[in-house]
Each structure stands twice: as structure tokens, then as C-alpha cells.
Amino acid sequence: MNLTDRIEKDYLAAYKARDEVRVSVLRMLKSAAKNRQVELLRPLSDDELAEVLVKQAKQRRESIEQFGRAGRDDLRDKEERELSVLIEYLPSPLTEDELLREVDQAIAELGAQSVKDMGRVVSAVLAKHKGRADGKRVSDMARSRLSR
């Protein structure tokens, strides 16, 4: 079953079970996917849908951080519940060791020598592992490896 079908099936099940949070999140996700589909003028592939998922999860993480700083625990909790639903559909993230290995491999393949080459290294790792690697983690790791 592809990701689109899984989301639709889970949406219907959540609707029937009256799970308001899951219905709301999946409805927003379907809407964001539909908007992306309209932009591209064609149906989305699973990779493109995964990009939409990553973007939605990133928005939730940023909101959680901002609501936490503002002392809005009620809104932060709501965003955390929504994020937990989205995480179920995201590909499993790379472990620290896997990420380190991928950064080292990209540095070797690209012949990166200094922090000036960091952008190419980060781009290569993120392109290879769409949705599985956080850009900030990759950037921090690449910086520490290249600044030695």
C-alpha cells in the first residue's frame, strides 16, 4: 500500500472512530498534499508526499518551540499531539552513527576540505536521505567534521 492510500485509509478509520486530533491532522495533511499536487499539475509520488510530511512536521516542531517560549502550554500540547500523528507516517530517521557515516562518505566523495564546502556536503546527504535526516543535525555534523 502506498503512502497516499495509507493516509486515506487511516483518515477514514479515524473519522469513524471520532478521533478528532487524528482526523484534523490527516485532513490538513491531505490538503497540503492536494495543494502540492495542484502546483505540480500531476499526482504526487511517495517521495513528494514524504516531502510534504516532513514540511508539516517541521512546522509543528517550530510551533512547539515558539509556544513553549511564549508559555502557551495548551497550544504547545496540541501541536505535540499533532506531531505525534505525523511521525507515524515519516520514514524512520537516521541514527547518529548512520548520519555520521553518511556525512563522512559525502565528504570523501565530494573531496570537501573546509567549512566552505559544507553546503555541498549537507545538500548531498539531505538529497540522498529525503525525510530521514534533519538539516540542522547534518549541518552541525558536517561543520564539526570539516573544521578539524
N, CA, C and O atoms as a GROMACS GRO file, in nm:
protein
  592
    1MET      N    1   0.085  -0.117   0.000
    1MET     CA    2   0.000   0.000   0.000
    1MET      C    3   0.090   0.124   0.000
    1MET      O    4   0.181   0.136   0.082
    2ASN      N    5   0.064   0.215  -0.093
    2ASN     CA    6   0.147   0.335  -0.096
    2ASN      C    7   0.101   0.433   0.013
    2ASN      O    8  -0.002   0.414   0.077
    3LEU      N    9   0.179   0.536   0.032
    3LEU     CA   10   0.156   0.631   0.141
    3LEU      C   11   0.023   0.704   0.128
    3LEU      O   12  -0.046   0.726   0.228
    4THR      N   13  -0.014   0.742   0.007
    4THR     CA   14  -0.140   0.812  -0.015
    4THR      C   15  -0.259   0.725   0.027
    4THR      O   16  -0.351   0.772   0.093
    5ASP      N   17  -0.256   0.600  -0.013
    5ASP     CA   18  -0.364   0.509   0.023
    5ASP      C   19  -0.369   0.486   0.174
    5ASP      O   20  -0.477   0.480   0.233
    6ARG      N   21  -0.252   0.474   0.235
    6ARG     CA   22  -0.246   0.452   0.379
    6ARG      C   23  -0.306   0.571   0.455
    6ARG      O   24  -0.381   0.552   0.551
    7ILE      N   25  -0.272   0.692   0.412
    7ILE     CA   26  -0.325   0.812   0.476
    7ILE      C   27  -0.477   0.817   0.460
    7ILE      O   28  -0.549   0.847   0.555
    8GLU      N   29  -0.525   0.788   0.341
    8GLU     CA   30  -0.671   0.791   0.316
    8GLU      C   31  -0.742   0.686   0.401
    8GLU      O   32  -0.846   0.715   0.460
    9LYS      N   33  -0.687   0.567   0.408
    9LYS     CA   34  -0.747   0.459   0.487
    9LYS      C   35  -0.749   0.497   0.636
    9LYS      O   36  -0.849   0.478   0.704
   10ASP      N   37  -0.638   0.550   0.685
   10ASP     CA   38  -0.629   0.590   0.826
   10ASP      C   39  -0.722   0.707   0.856
   10ASP      O   40  -0.778   0.716   0.965
   11TYR      N   41  -0.738   0.797   0.759
   11TYR     CA   42  -0.829   0.910   0.777
   11TYR      C   43  -0.972   0.860   0.795
   11TYR      O   44  -1.044   0.905   0.885
   12LEU      N   45  -1.013   0.768   0.710
   12LEU     CA   46  -1.149   0.714   0.721
   12LEU      C   47  -1.170   0.640   0.854
   12LEU      O   48  -1.275   0.652   0.917
   13ALA      N   49  -1.069   0.564   0.895
   13ALA     CA   50  -1.079   0.491   1.021
   13ALA      C   51  -1.088   0.588   1.139
   13ALA      O   52  -1.166   0.566   1.231
   14ALA      N   53  -1.008   0.694   1.136
   14ALA     CA   54  -1.011   0.794   1.243
   14ALA      C   55  -1.144   0.868   1.245
   14ALA      O   56  -1.197   0.900   1.352
   15TYR      N   57  -1.198   0.895   1.127
   15TYR     CA   58  -1.327   0.964   1.117
   15TYR      C   59  -1.436   0.878   1.179
   15TYR      O   60  -1.520   0.927   1.255
   16LYS      N   61  -1.436   0.751   1.146
   16LYS     CA   62  -1.536   0.660   1.201
   16LYS      C   63  -1.520   0.642   1.351
   16LYS      O   64  -1.618   0.624   1.423
   17ALA      N   65  -1.394   0.648   1.400
   17ALA     CA   66  -1.367   0.632   1.542
   17ALA      C   67  -1.383   0.763   1.619
   17ALA      O   68  -1.368   0.766   1.741
   18ARG      N   69  -1.412   0.869   1.547
   18ARG     CA   70  -1.428   1.003   1.607
   18ARG      C   71  -1.302   1.051   1.681
   18ARG      O   72  -1.310   1.114   1.786
   19ASP      N   73  -1.187   1.019   1.623
   19ASP     CA   74  -1.059   1.062   1.677
   19ASP      C   75  -1.030   1.201   1.618
   19ASP      O   76  -0.973   1.212   1.509
   20GLU      N   77  -1.069   1.304   1.691
   20GLU     CA   78  -1.065   1.441   1.638
   20GLU      C   79  -0.924   1.488   1.600
   20GLU      O   80  -0.905   1.551   1.497
   21VAL      N   81  -0.826   1.456   1.685
   21VAL     CA   82  -0.690   1.502   1.657
   21VAL      C   83  -0.638   1.438   1.529
   21VAL      O   84  -0.587   1.507   1.441
   22ARG      N   85  -0.651   1.307   1.518
   22ARG     CA   86  -0.602   1.236   1.400
   22ARG      C   87  -0.676   1.281   1.273
   22ARG      O   88  -0.614   1.300   1.169
   23VAL      N   89  -0.806   1.298   1.283
   23VAL     CA   90  -0.885   1.345   1.167
   23VAL      C   91  -0.836   1.483   1.124
   23VAL      O   92  -0.816   1.508   1.006
   24SER      N   93  -0.816   1.570   1.220
   24SER     CA   94  -0.772   1.706   1.190
   24SER      C   95  -0.635   1.706   1.123
   24SER      O   96  -0.615   1.773   1.022
   25VAL      N   97  -0.541   1.630   1.178
   25VAL     CA   98  -0.405   1.626   1.123
   25VAL      C   99  -0.406   1.566   0.983
   25VAL      O  100  -0.344   1.620   0.892
   26LEU      N  101  -0.475   1.455   0.967
   26LEU     CA  102  -0.477   1.391   0.835
   26LEU      C  103  -0.551   1.476   0.733
   26LEU      O  104  -0.516   1.474   0.614
   27ARG      N  105  -0.652   1.549   0.776
   27ARG     CA  106  -0.723   1.639   0.685
   27ARG      C  107  -0.628   1.751   0.639
   27ARG      O  108  -0.623   1.785   0.521
   28MET      N  109  -0.552   1.808   0.734
   28MET     CA  110  -0.456   1.913   0.697
   28MET      C  111  -0.347   1.857   0.605
   28MET      O  112  -0.304   1.923   0.511
   29LEU      N  113  -0.303   1.735   0.634
   29LEU     CA  114  -0.201   1.672   0.551
   29LEU      C  115  -0.254   1.646   0.410
   29LEU      O  116  -0.184   1.673   0.312
   30LYS      N  117  -0.375   1.596   0.399
   30LYS     CA  118  -0.434   1.574   0.268
   30LYS      C  119  -0.449   1.705   0.191
   30LYS      O  120  -0.428   1.709   0.070
   31SER      N  121  -0.485   1.810   0.262
   31SER     CA  122  -0.500   1.941   0.199
   31SER      C  123  -0.365   1.993   0.149
   31SER      O  124  -0.356   2.043   0.037
   32ALA      N  125  -0.261   1.980   0.231
   32ALA     CA  126  -0.127   2.025   0.190
   32ALA      C  127  -0.079   1.943   0.070
   32ALA      O  128  -0.016   1.997  -0.021
   33ALA      N  129  -0.107   1.813   0.071
   33ALA     CA  130  -0.068   1.727  -0.042
   33ALA      C  131  -0.144   1.767  -0.168
   33ALA      O  132  -0.087   1.770  -0.277
   34LYS      N  133  -0.270   1.798  -0.153
   34LYS     CA  134  -0.350   1.840  -0.269
   34LYS      C  135  -0.298   1.972  -0.326
   34LYS      O  136  -0.291   1.989  -0.448
   35ASN      N  137  -0.262   2.064  -0.237
   35ASN     CA  138  -0.205   2.192  -0.284
   35ASN      C  139  -0.075   2.169  -0.361
   35ASN      O  140  -0.051   2.232  -0.464
   36ARG      N  141   0.008   2.079  -0.310
   36ARG     CA  142   0.134   2.048  -0.379
   36ARG      C  143   0.105   1.982  -0.514
   36ARG      O  144   0.174   2.009  -0.613
   37GLN      N  145   0.005   1.897  -0.517
   37GLN     CA  146  -0.033   1.829  -0.641
   37GLN      C  147  -0.080   1.931  -0.744
   37GLN      O  148  -0.048   1.918  -0.863
   38VAL      N  149  -0.154   2.031  -0.702
   38VAL     CA  150  -0.201   2.136  -0.793
   38VAL      C  151  -0.083   2.216  -0.846
   38VAL      O  152  -0.081   2.254  -0.963
   39GLU      N  153   0.015   2.243  -0.758
   39GLU     CA  154   0.134   2.316  -0.802
   39GLU      C  155   0.208   2.240  -0.911
   39GLU      O  156   0.253   2.298  -1.010
   40LEU      N  157   0.220   2.108  -0.892
   40LEU     CA  158   0.297   2.026  -0.986
   40LEU      C  159   0.217   1.984  -1.109
   40LEU      O  160   0.274   1.938  -1.208
   41LEU      N  161   0.085   2.000  -1.102
   41LEU     CA  162  -0.005   1.963  -1.211
   41LEU      C  163   0.000   1.814  -1.244
   41LEU      O  164  -0.016   1.774  -1.360
   42ARG      N  165   0.023   1.731  -1.141
   42ARG     CA  166   0.024   1.586  -1.157
   42ARG      C  167   0.013   1.521  -1.020
   42ARG      O  168   0.037   1.587  -0.918
   43PRO      N  169  -0.022   1.394  -1.016
   43PRO     CA  170  -0.029   1.325  -0.886
   43PRO      C  171   0.109   1.318  -0.820
   43PRO      O  172   0.212   1.314  -0.888
   44LEU      N  173   0.110   1.317  -0.687
   44LEU     CA  174   0.235   1.312  -0.612
   44LEU      C  175   0.289   1.170  -0.602
   44LEU      O  176   0.213   1.074  -0.588
   45SER      N  177   0.420   1.159  -0.610
   45SER     CA  178   0.485   1.030  -0.583
   45SER      C  179   0.497   1.016  -0.431
   45SER      O  180   0.473   1.111  -0.357
   46ASP      N  181   0.534   0.898  -0.386
   46ASP     CA  182   0.552   0.878  -0.242
   46ASP      C  183   0.663   0.968  -0.187
   46ASP      O  184   0.652   1.017  -0.075
   47ASP      N  185   0.770   0.990  -0.265
   47ASP     CA  186   0.879   1.077  -0.220
   47ASP      C  187   0.830   1.221  -0.204
   47ASP      O  188   0.867   1.289  -0.108
   48GLU      N  189   0.749   1.267  -0.297
   48GLU     CA  190   0.696   1.403  -0.290
   48GLU      C  191   0.599   1.417  -0.174
   48GLU      O  192   0.595   1.521  -0.108
   49LEU      N  193   0.520   1.313  -0.149
   49LEU     CA  194   0.430   1.316  -0.035
   49LEU      C  195   0.510   1.314   0.096
   49LEU      O  196   0.471   1.376   0.194
   50ALA      N  197   0.620   1.242   0.096
   50ALA     CA  198   0.707   1.240   0.214
   50ALA      C  199   0.764   1.379   0.240
   50ALA      O  200   0.780   1.419   0.355
   51GLU      N  201   0.796   1.453   0.133
   51GLU     CA  202   0.845   1.590   0.149
   51GLU      C  203   0.738   1.678   0.215
   51GLU      O  204   0.769   1.760   0.301
   52VAL      N  205   0.613   1.660   0.174
   52VAL     CA  206   0.503   1.735   0.234
   52VAL      C  207   0.492   1.699   0.382
   52VAL      O  208   0.471   1.787   0.466
   53LEU      N  209   0.506   1.572   0.413
   53LEU     CA  210   0.501   1.526   0.552
   53LEU      C  211   0.612   1.589   0.635
   53LEU      O  212   0.589   1.636   0.746
   54VAL      N  213   0.733   1.589   0.581
   54VAL     CA  214   0.847   1.647   0.651
   54VAL      C  215   0.822   1.795   0.678
   54VAL      O  216   0.852   1.846   0.786
   55LYS      N  217   0.769   1.863   0.579
   55LYS     CA  218   0.741   2.007   0.593
   55LYS      C  219   0.637   2.031   0.701
   55LYS      O  220   0.651   2.123   0.782
   56GLN      N  221   0.532   1.950   0.704
   56GLN     CA  222   0.428   1.963   0.806
   56GLN      C  223   0.486   1.936   0.946
   56GLN      O  224   0.455   2.007   1.041
   57ALA      N  225   0.570   1.833   0.957
   57ALA     CA  226   0.631   1.800   1.086
   57ALA      C  227   0.723   1.913   1.132
   57ALA      O  228   0.727   1.946   1.250
   58LYS      N  229   0.797   1.971   1.038
   58LYS     CA  230   0.887   2.080   1.072
   58LYS      C  231   0.807   2.201   1.123
   58LYS      O  232   0.848   2.266   1.219
   59GLN      N  233   0.694   2.229   1.059
   59GLN     CA  234   0.609   2.339   1.105
   59GLN      C  235   0.562   2.314   1.248
   59GLN      O  236   0.561   2.406   1.330
   60ARG      N  237   0.524   2.190   1.277
   60ARG     CA  238   0.479   2.158   1.414
   60ARG      C  239   0.592   2.175   1.515
   60ARG      O  240   0.571   2.228   1.624
   61ARG      N  241   0.713   2.130   1.478
   61ARG     CA  242   0.827   2.143   1.570
   61ARG      C  243   0.858   2.290   1.599
   61ARG      O  244   0.885   2.327   1.713
   62GLU      N  245   0.852   2.372   1.495
   62GLU     CA  246   0.878   2.515   1.514
   62GLU      C  247   0.770   2.578   1.602
   62GLU      O  248   0.800   2.661   1.688
   63SER      N  249   0.645   2.538   1.582
   63SER     CA  250   0.535   2.590   1.663
   63SER      C  251   0.551   2.547   1.808
   63SER      O  252   0.528   2.626   1.900
   64ILE      N  253   0.590   2.423   1.830
   64ILE     CA  254   0.611   2.373   1.966
   64ILE      C  255   0.716   2.457   2.036
   64ILE      O  256   0.699   2.496   2.152
   65GLU      N  257   0.824   2.485   1.967
   65GLU     CA  258   0.932   2.566   2.024
   65GLU      C  259   0.884   2.707   2.057
   65GLU      O  260   0.911   2.759   2.165
   66GLN      N  261   0.812   2.769   1.964
   66GLN     CA  262   0.764   2.906   1.985
   66GLN      C  263   0.660   2.914   2.095
   66GLN      O  264   0.664   3.004   2.178
   67PHE      N  265   0.566   2.819   2.097
   67PHE     CA  266   0.464   2.820   2.202
   67PHE      C  267   0.526   2.792   2.338
   67PHE      O  268   0.481   2.846   2.440
   68GLY      N  269   0.629   2.709   2.341
   68GLY     CA  270   0.699   2.682   2.466
   68GLY      C  271   0.766   2.807   2.521
   68GLY      O  272   0.759   2.834   2.641
   69ARG      N  273   0.830   2.884   2.433
   69ARG     CA  274   0.895   3.008   2.476
   69ARG      C  275   0.793   3.111   2.521
   69ARG      O  276   0.821   3.192   2.610
   70ALA      N  277   0.675   3.109   2.459
   70ALA     CA  278   0.572   3.208   2.493
   70ALA      C  279   0.490   3.165   2.615
   70ALA      O  280   0.405   3.241   2.662
   71GLY      N  281   0.515   3.044   2.666
   71GLY     CA  282   0.441   2.998   2.782
   71GLY      C  283   0.300   2.952   2.750
   71GLY      O  284   0.216   2.945   2.839
   72ARG      N  285   0.274   2.920   2.625
   72ARG     CA  286   0.141   2.873   2.585
   72ARG      C  287   0.141   2.720   2.582
   72ARG      O  288   0.147   2.658   2.476
   73ASP      N  289   0.135   2.661   2.701
   73ASP     CA  290   0.142   2.515   2.713
   73ASP      C  291   0.024   2.446   2.646
   73ASP      O  292   0.039   2.336   2.593
   74ASP      N  293  -0.094   2.510   2.647
   74ASP     CA  294  -0.212   2.450   2.584
   74ASP      C  295  -0.190   2.431   2.434
   74ASP      O  296  -0.220   2.325   2.380
   75LEU      N  297  -0.138   2.535   2.368
   75LEU     CA  298  -0.114   2.526   2.225
   75LEU      C  299   0.005   2.435   2.194
   75LEU      O  300   0.004   2.363   2.094
   76ARG      N  301   0.106   2.439   2.280
   76ARG     CA  302   0.222   2.351   2.262
   76ARG      C  303   0.179   2.204   2.269
   76ARG      O  304   0.222   2.123   2.187
   77ASP      N  305   0.094   2.171   2.365
   77ASP     CA  306   0.046   2.033   2.380
   77ASP      C  307  -0.033   1.988   2.257
   77ASP      O  308  -0.020   1.874   2.212
   78LYS      N  309  -0.114   2.079   2.204
   78LYS     CA  310  -0.192   2.047   2.084
   78LYS      C  311  -0.099   2.016   1.966
   78LYS      O  312  -0.119   1.919   1.894
   79GLU      N  313   0.003   2.099   1.948
   79GLU     CA  314   0.099   2.079   1.840
   79GLU      C  315   0.177   1.948   1.860
   79GLU      O  316   0.207   1.878   1.763
   80GLU      N  317   0.209   1.915   1.985
   80GLU     CA  318   0.281   1.790   2.013
   80GLU      C  319   0.196   1.668   1.977
   80GLU      O  320   0.246   1.570   1.924
   81ARG      N  321   0.066   1.676   2.007
   81ARG     CA  322  -0.024   1.565   1.970
   81ARG      C  323  -0.030   1.551   1.818
   81ARG      O  324  -0.029   1.440   1.765
   82GLU      N  325  -0.037   1.665   1.748
   82GLU     CA  326  -0.041   1.661   1.602
   82GLU      C  327   0.089   1.605   1.545
   82GLU      O  328   0.087   1.526   1.451
   83LEU      N  329   0.201   1.646   1.603
   83LEU     CA  330   0.330   1.597   1.557
   83LEU      C  331   0.341   1.446   1.576
   83LEU      O  332   0.397   1.377   1.491
   84SER      N  333   0.288   1.396   1.687
   84SER     CA  334   0.297   1.251   1.711
   84SER      C  335   0.220   1.174   1.604
   84SER      O  336   0.260   1.062   1.569
   85VAL      N  337   0.112   1.230   1.552
   85VAL     CA  338   0.038   1.164   1.444
   85VAL      C  339   0.122   1.167   1.316
   85VAL      O  340   0.131   1.066   1.246
   86LEU      N  341   0.183   1.281   1.285
   86LEU     CA  342   0.263   1.292   1.163
   86LEU      C  343   0.384   1.199   1.166
   86LEU      O  344   0.422   1.144   1.063
   87ILE      N  345   0.444   1.183   1.283
   87ILE     CA  346   0.564   1.100   1.295
   87ILE      C  347   0.535   0.956   1.253
   87ILE      O  348   0.624   0.886   1.204
   88GLU      N  349   0.413   0.911   1.272
   88GLU     CA  350   0.377   0.775   1.234
   88GLU      C  351   0.394   0.751   1.084
   88GLU      O  352   0.413   0.637   1.041
   89TYR      N  353   0.388   0.856   1.005
   89TYR     CA  354   0.394   0.843   0.859
   89TYR      C  355   0.532   0.878   0.802
   89TYR      O  356   0.559   0.851   0.686
   90LEU      N  357   0.617   0.937   0.884
   90LEU     CA  358   0.751   0.973   0.837
   90LEU      C  359   0.840   0.850   0.832
   90LEU      O  360   0.823   0.757   0.911
   91PRO      N  361   0.935   0.849   0.739
   91PRO     CA  362   1.032   0.739   0.739
   91PRO      C  363   1.117   0.748   0.865
   91PRO      O  364   1.135   0.856   0.922
   92SER      N  365   1.169   0.634   0.910
   92SER     CA  366   1.248   0.635   1.033
   92SER      C  367   1.374   0.719   1.012
   92SER      O  368   1.441   0.706   0.910
   93PRO      N  369   1.405   0.805   1.110
   93PRO     CA  370   1.522   0.892   1.095
   93PRO      C  371   1.653   0.813   1.107
   93PRO      O  372   1.657   0.706   1.167
   94LEU      N  373   1.756   0.868   1.048
   94LEU     CA  374   1.888   0.806   1.058
   94LEU      C  375   1.938   0.814   1.202
   94LEU      O  376   1.915   0.914   1.270
   95THR      N  377   2.005   0.710   1.245
   95THR     CA  378   2.066   0.715   1.378
   95THR      C  379   2.189   0.805   1.372
   95THR      O  380   2.233   0.844   1.264
   96GLU      N  381   2.242   0.836   1.488
   96GLU     CA  382   2.360   0.922   1.494
   96GLU      C  383   2.478   0.859   1.419
   96GLU      O  384   2.549   0.928   1.346
   97ASP      N  385   2.498   0.729   1.437
   97ASP     CA  386   2.608   0.660   1.369
   97ASP      C  387   2.588   0.657   1.218
   97ASP      O  388   2.682   0.681   1.142
   98GLU      N  389   2.464   0.629   1.173
   98GLU     CA  390   2.436   0.626   1.030
   98GLU      C  391   2.459   0.764   0.969
   98GLU      O  392   2.515   0.776   0.860
   99LEU      N  393   2.414   0.867   1.040
   99LEU     CA  394   2.430   1.003   0.991
   99LEU      C  395   2.578   1.041   0.981
   99LEU      O  396   2.622   1.101   0.883
  100LEU      N  397   2.653   1.004   1.083
  100LEU     CA  398   2.797   1.032   1.084
  100LEU      C  399   2.865   0.962   0.966
  100LEU      O  400   2.950   1.021   0.899
  101ARG      N  401   2.828   0.839   0.943
  101ARG     CA  402   2.885   0.762   0.832
  101ARG      C  403   2.850   0.828   0.698
  101ARG      O  404   2.935   0.837   0.609
  102GLU      N  405   2.726   0.875   0.682
  102GLU     CA  406   2.683   0.938   0.557
  102GLU      C  407   2.755   1.071   0.535
  102GLU      O  408   2.794   1.103   0.423
  103VAL      N  409   2.772   1.149   0.642
  103VAL     CA  410   2.845   1.276   0.630
  103VAL      C  411   2.989   1.250   0.589
  103VAL      O  412   3.041   1.316   0.500
  104ASP      N  413   3.054   1.154   0.655
  104ASP     CA  414   3.192   1.120   0.620
  104ASP      C  415   3.203   1.072   0.476
  104ASP      O  416   3.298   1.107   0.405
  105GLN      N  417   3.106   0.993   0.433
  105GLN     CA  418   3.106   0.942   0.296
  105GLN      C  419   3.089   1.057   0.196
  105GLN      O  420   3.156   1.060   0.093
  106ALA      N  421   2.999   1.150   0.226
  106ALA     CA  422   2.978   1.264   0.136
  106ALA      C  423   3.103   1.352   0.130
  106ALA      O  424   3.138   1.403   0.024
  107ILE      N  425   3.170   1.370   0.244
  107ILE     CA  426   3.293   1.450   0.246
  107ILE      C  427   3.398   1.384   0.156
  107ILE      O  428   3.465   1.452   0.078
  108ALA      N  429   3.411   1.252   0.168
  108ALA     CA  430   3.509   1.180   0.087
  108ALA      C  431   3.474   1.185  -0.061
  108ALA      O  432   3.561   1.211  -0.144
  109GLU      N  433   3.348   1.162  -0.095
  109GLU     CA  434   3.306   1.161  -0.236
  109GLU      C  435   3.322   1.297  -0.302
  109GLU      O  436   3.360   1.306  -0.418
  110LEU      N  437   3.291   1.403  -0.226
  110LEU     CA  438   3.298   1.538  -0.282
  110LEU      C  439   3.438   1.599  -0.271
  110LEU      O  440   3.465   1.703  -0.331
  111GLY      N  441   3.525   1.536  -0.195
  111GLY     CA  442   3.658   1.590  -0.174
  111GLY      C  443   3.654   1.720  -0.094
  111GLY      O  444   3.736   1.809  -0.116
  112ALA      N  445   3.559   1.731  -0.003
  112ALA     CA  446   3.544   1.853   0.077
  112ALA      C  447   3.664   1.868   0.170
  112ALA      O  448   3.708   1.773   0.233
  113GLN      N  449   3.716   1.991   0.176
  113GLN     CA  450   3.835   2.016   0.255
  113GLN      C  451   3.812   2.109   0.374
  113GLN      O  452   3.877   2.097   0.477
  114SER      N  453   3.717   2.202   0.358
  114SER     CA  454   3.698   2.302   0.462
  114SER      C  455   3.549   2.332   0.481
  114SER      O  456   3.463   2.276   0.414
  115VAL      N  457   3.523   2.423   0.574
  115VAL     CA  458   3.385   2.463   0.603
  115VAL      C  459   3.321   2.528   0.480
  115VAL      O  460   3.198   2.530   0.469
  116LYS      N  461   3.401   2.580   0.389
  116LYS     CA  462   3.347   2.639   0.266
  116LYS      C  463   3.270   2.537   0.183
  116LYS      O  464   3.180   2.573   0.108
  117ASP      N  465   3.306   2.409   0.196
  117ASP     CA  466   3.242   2.302   0.120
  117ASP      C  467   3.121   2.243   0.193
  117ASP      O  468   3.059   2.148   0.145
  118MET      N  469   3.088   2.299   0.307
  118MET     CA  470   2.983   2.242   0.391
  118MET      C  471   2.848   2.235   0.320
  118MET      O  472   2.776   2.136   0.334
  119GLY      N  473   2.812   2.335   0.246
  119GLY     CA  474   2.684   2.338   0.177
  119GLY      C  475   2.667   2.222   0.081
  119GLY      O  476   2.559   2.163   0.073
  120ARG      N  477   2.772   2.190   0.008
  120ARG     CA  478   2.766   2.077  -0.085
  120ARG      C  479   2.749   1.945  -0.011
  120ARG      O  480   2.675   1.858  -0.055
  121VAL      N  481   2.819   1.931   0.101
  121VAL     CA  482   2.810   1.808   0.181
  121VAL      C  483   2.668   1.792   0.236
  121VAL      O  484   2.609   1.685   0.225
  122VAL      N  485   2.616   1.899   0.296
  122VAL     CA  486   2.481   1.894   0.354
  122VAL      C  487   2.378   1.863   0.247
  122VAL      O  488   2.289   1.780   0.268
  123SER      N  489   2.389   1.928   0.132
  123SER     CA  490   2.295   1.904   0.021
  123SER      C  491   2.300   1.760  -0.026
  123SER      O  492   2.196   1.700  -0.052
  124ALA      N  493   2.419   1.705  -0.036
  124ALA     CA  494   2.434   1.567  -0.081
  124ALA      C  495   2.369   1.469   0.016
  124ALA      O  496   2.300   1.376  -0.026
  125VAL      N  497   2.391   1.488   0.145
  125VAL     CA  498   2.334   1.397   0.245
  125VAL      C  499   2.182   1.410   0.248
  125VAL      O  500   2.112   1.309   0.252
  126LEU      N  501   2.132   1.532   0.246
  126LEU     CA  502   1.987   1.552   0.252
  126LEU      C  503   1.918   1.498   0.126
  126LEU      O  504   1.807   1.445   0.134
  127ALA      N  505   1.981   1.512   0.011
  127ALA     CA  506   1.922   1.462  -0.113
  127ALA      C  507   1.918   1.309  -0.113
  127ALA      O  508   1.823   1.249  -0.164
  128LYS      N  509   2.019   1.248  -0.057
  128LYS     CA  510   2.027   1.102  -0.054
  128LYS      C  511   1.927   1.042   0.045
  128LYS      O  512   1.878   0.932   0.024
  129HIS      N  513   1.898   1.115   0.153
  129HIS     CA  514   1.812   1.062   0.260
  129HIS      C  515   1.695   1.157   0.286
  129HIS      O  516   1.681   1.210   0.396
  130LYS      N  517   1.613   1.177   0.185
  130LYS     CA  518   1.499   1.267   0.198
  130LYS      C  519   1.408   1.224   0.312
  130LYS      O  520   1.363   1.109   0.317
  131GLY      N  521   1.382   1.316   0.402
  131GLY     CA  522   1.290   1.290   0.511
  131GLY      C  523   1.347   1.210   0.626
  131GLY      O  524   1.283   1.197   0.730
  132ARG      N  525   1.467   1.157   0.610
  132ARG     CA  526   1.525   1.075   0.715
  132ARG      C  527   1.633   1.148   0.793
  132ARG      O  528   1.676   1.100   0.898
  133ALA      N  529   1.677   1.264   0.743
  133ALA     CA  530   1.784   1.337   0.809
  133ALA      C  531   1.740   1.482   0.830
  133ALA      O  532   1.689   1.546   0.739
  134ASP      N  533   1.762   1.531   0.951
  134ASP     CA  534   1.729   1.669   0.984
  134ASP      C  535   1.842   1.759   0.936
  134ASP      O  536   1.959   1.734   0.964
  135GLY      N  537   1.807   1.864   0.863
  135GLY     CA  538   1.906   1.955   0.806
  135GLY      C  539   1.999   2.017   0.909
  135GLY      O  540   2.118   2.032   0.884
  136LYS      N  541   1.946   2.053   1.024
  136LYS     CA  542   2.029   2.114   1.128
  136LYS      C  543   2.131   2.015   1.183
  136LYS      O  544   2.247   2.050   1.204
  137ARG      N  545   2.087   1.892   1.206
  137ARG     CA  546   2.181   1.789   1.255
  137ARG      C  547   2.290   1.763   1.154
  137ARG      O  548   2.408   1.752   1.190
  138VAL      N  549   2.253   1.752   1.026
  138VAL     CA  550   2.351   1.726   0.921
  138VAL      C  551   2.449   1.843   0.912
  138VAL      O  552   2.570   1.823   0.900
  139SER      N  553   2.396   1.964   0.919
  139SER     CA  554   2.480   2.084   0.912
  139SER      C  555   2.579   2.090   1.028
  139SER      O  556   2.697   2.116   1.008
  140ASP      N  557   2.530   2.065   1.148
  140ASP     CA  558   2.618   2.067   1.266
  140ASP      C  559   2.727   1.961   1.255
  140ASP      O  560   2.843   1.986   1.287
  141MET      N  561   2.688   1.843   1.210
  141MET     CA  562   2.784   1.733   1.199
  141MET      C  563   2.887   1.762   1.091
  141MET      O  564   3.006   1.738   1.110
  142ALA      N  565   2.842   1.814   0.977
  142ALA     CA  566   2.934   1.848   0.869
  142ALA      C  567   3.031   1.958   0.912
  142ALA      O  568   3.150   1.953   0.880
  143ARG      N  569   2.980   2.057   0.984
  143ARG     CA  570   3.066   2.165   1.032
  143ARG      C  571   3.175   2.110   1.126
  143ARG      O  572   3.292   2.145   1.113
  144SER      N  573   3.135   2.024   1.218
  144SER     CA  574   3.235   1.972   1.313
  144SER      C  575   3.337   1.884   1.241
  144SER      O  576   3.455   1.884   1.279
  145ARG      N  577   3.295   1.807   1.139
  145ARG     CA  578   3.389   1.723   1.067
  145ARG      C  579   3.484   1.804   0.978
  145ARG      O  580   3.601   1.768   0.963
  146LEU      N  581   3.433   1.911   0.920
  146LEU     CA  582   3.515   1.990   0.827
  146LEU      C  583   3.602   2.094   0.897
  146LEU      O  584   3.694   2.147   0.836
  147SER      N  585   3.575   2.124   1.021
  147SER     CA  586   3.654   2.227   1.090
  147SER      C  587   3.770   2.168   1.168
  147SER      O  588   3.834   2.238   1.245
  148ARG      N  589   3.797   2.040   1.149
  148ARG     CA  590   3.910   1.976   1.217
  148ARG      C  591   4.040   2.010   1.150
  148ARG      O  592   4.146   1.964   1.195
   0.00000   0.00000   0.00000
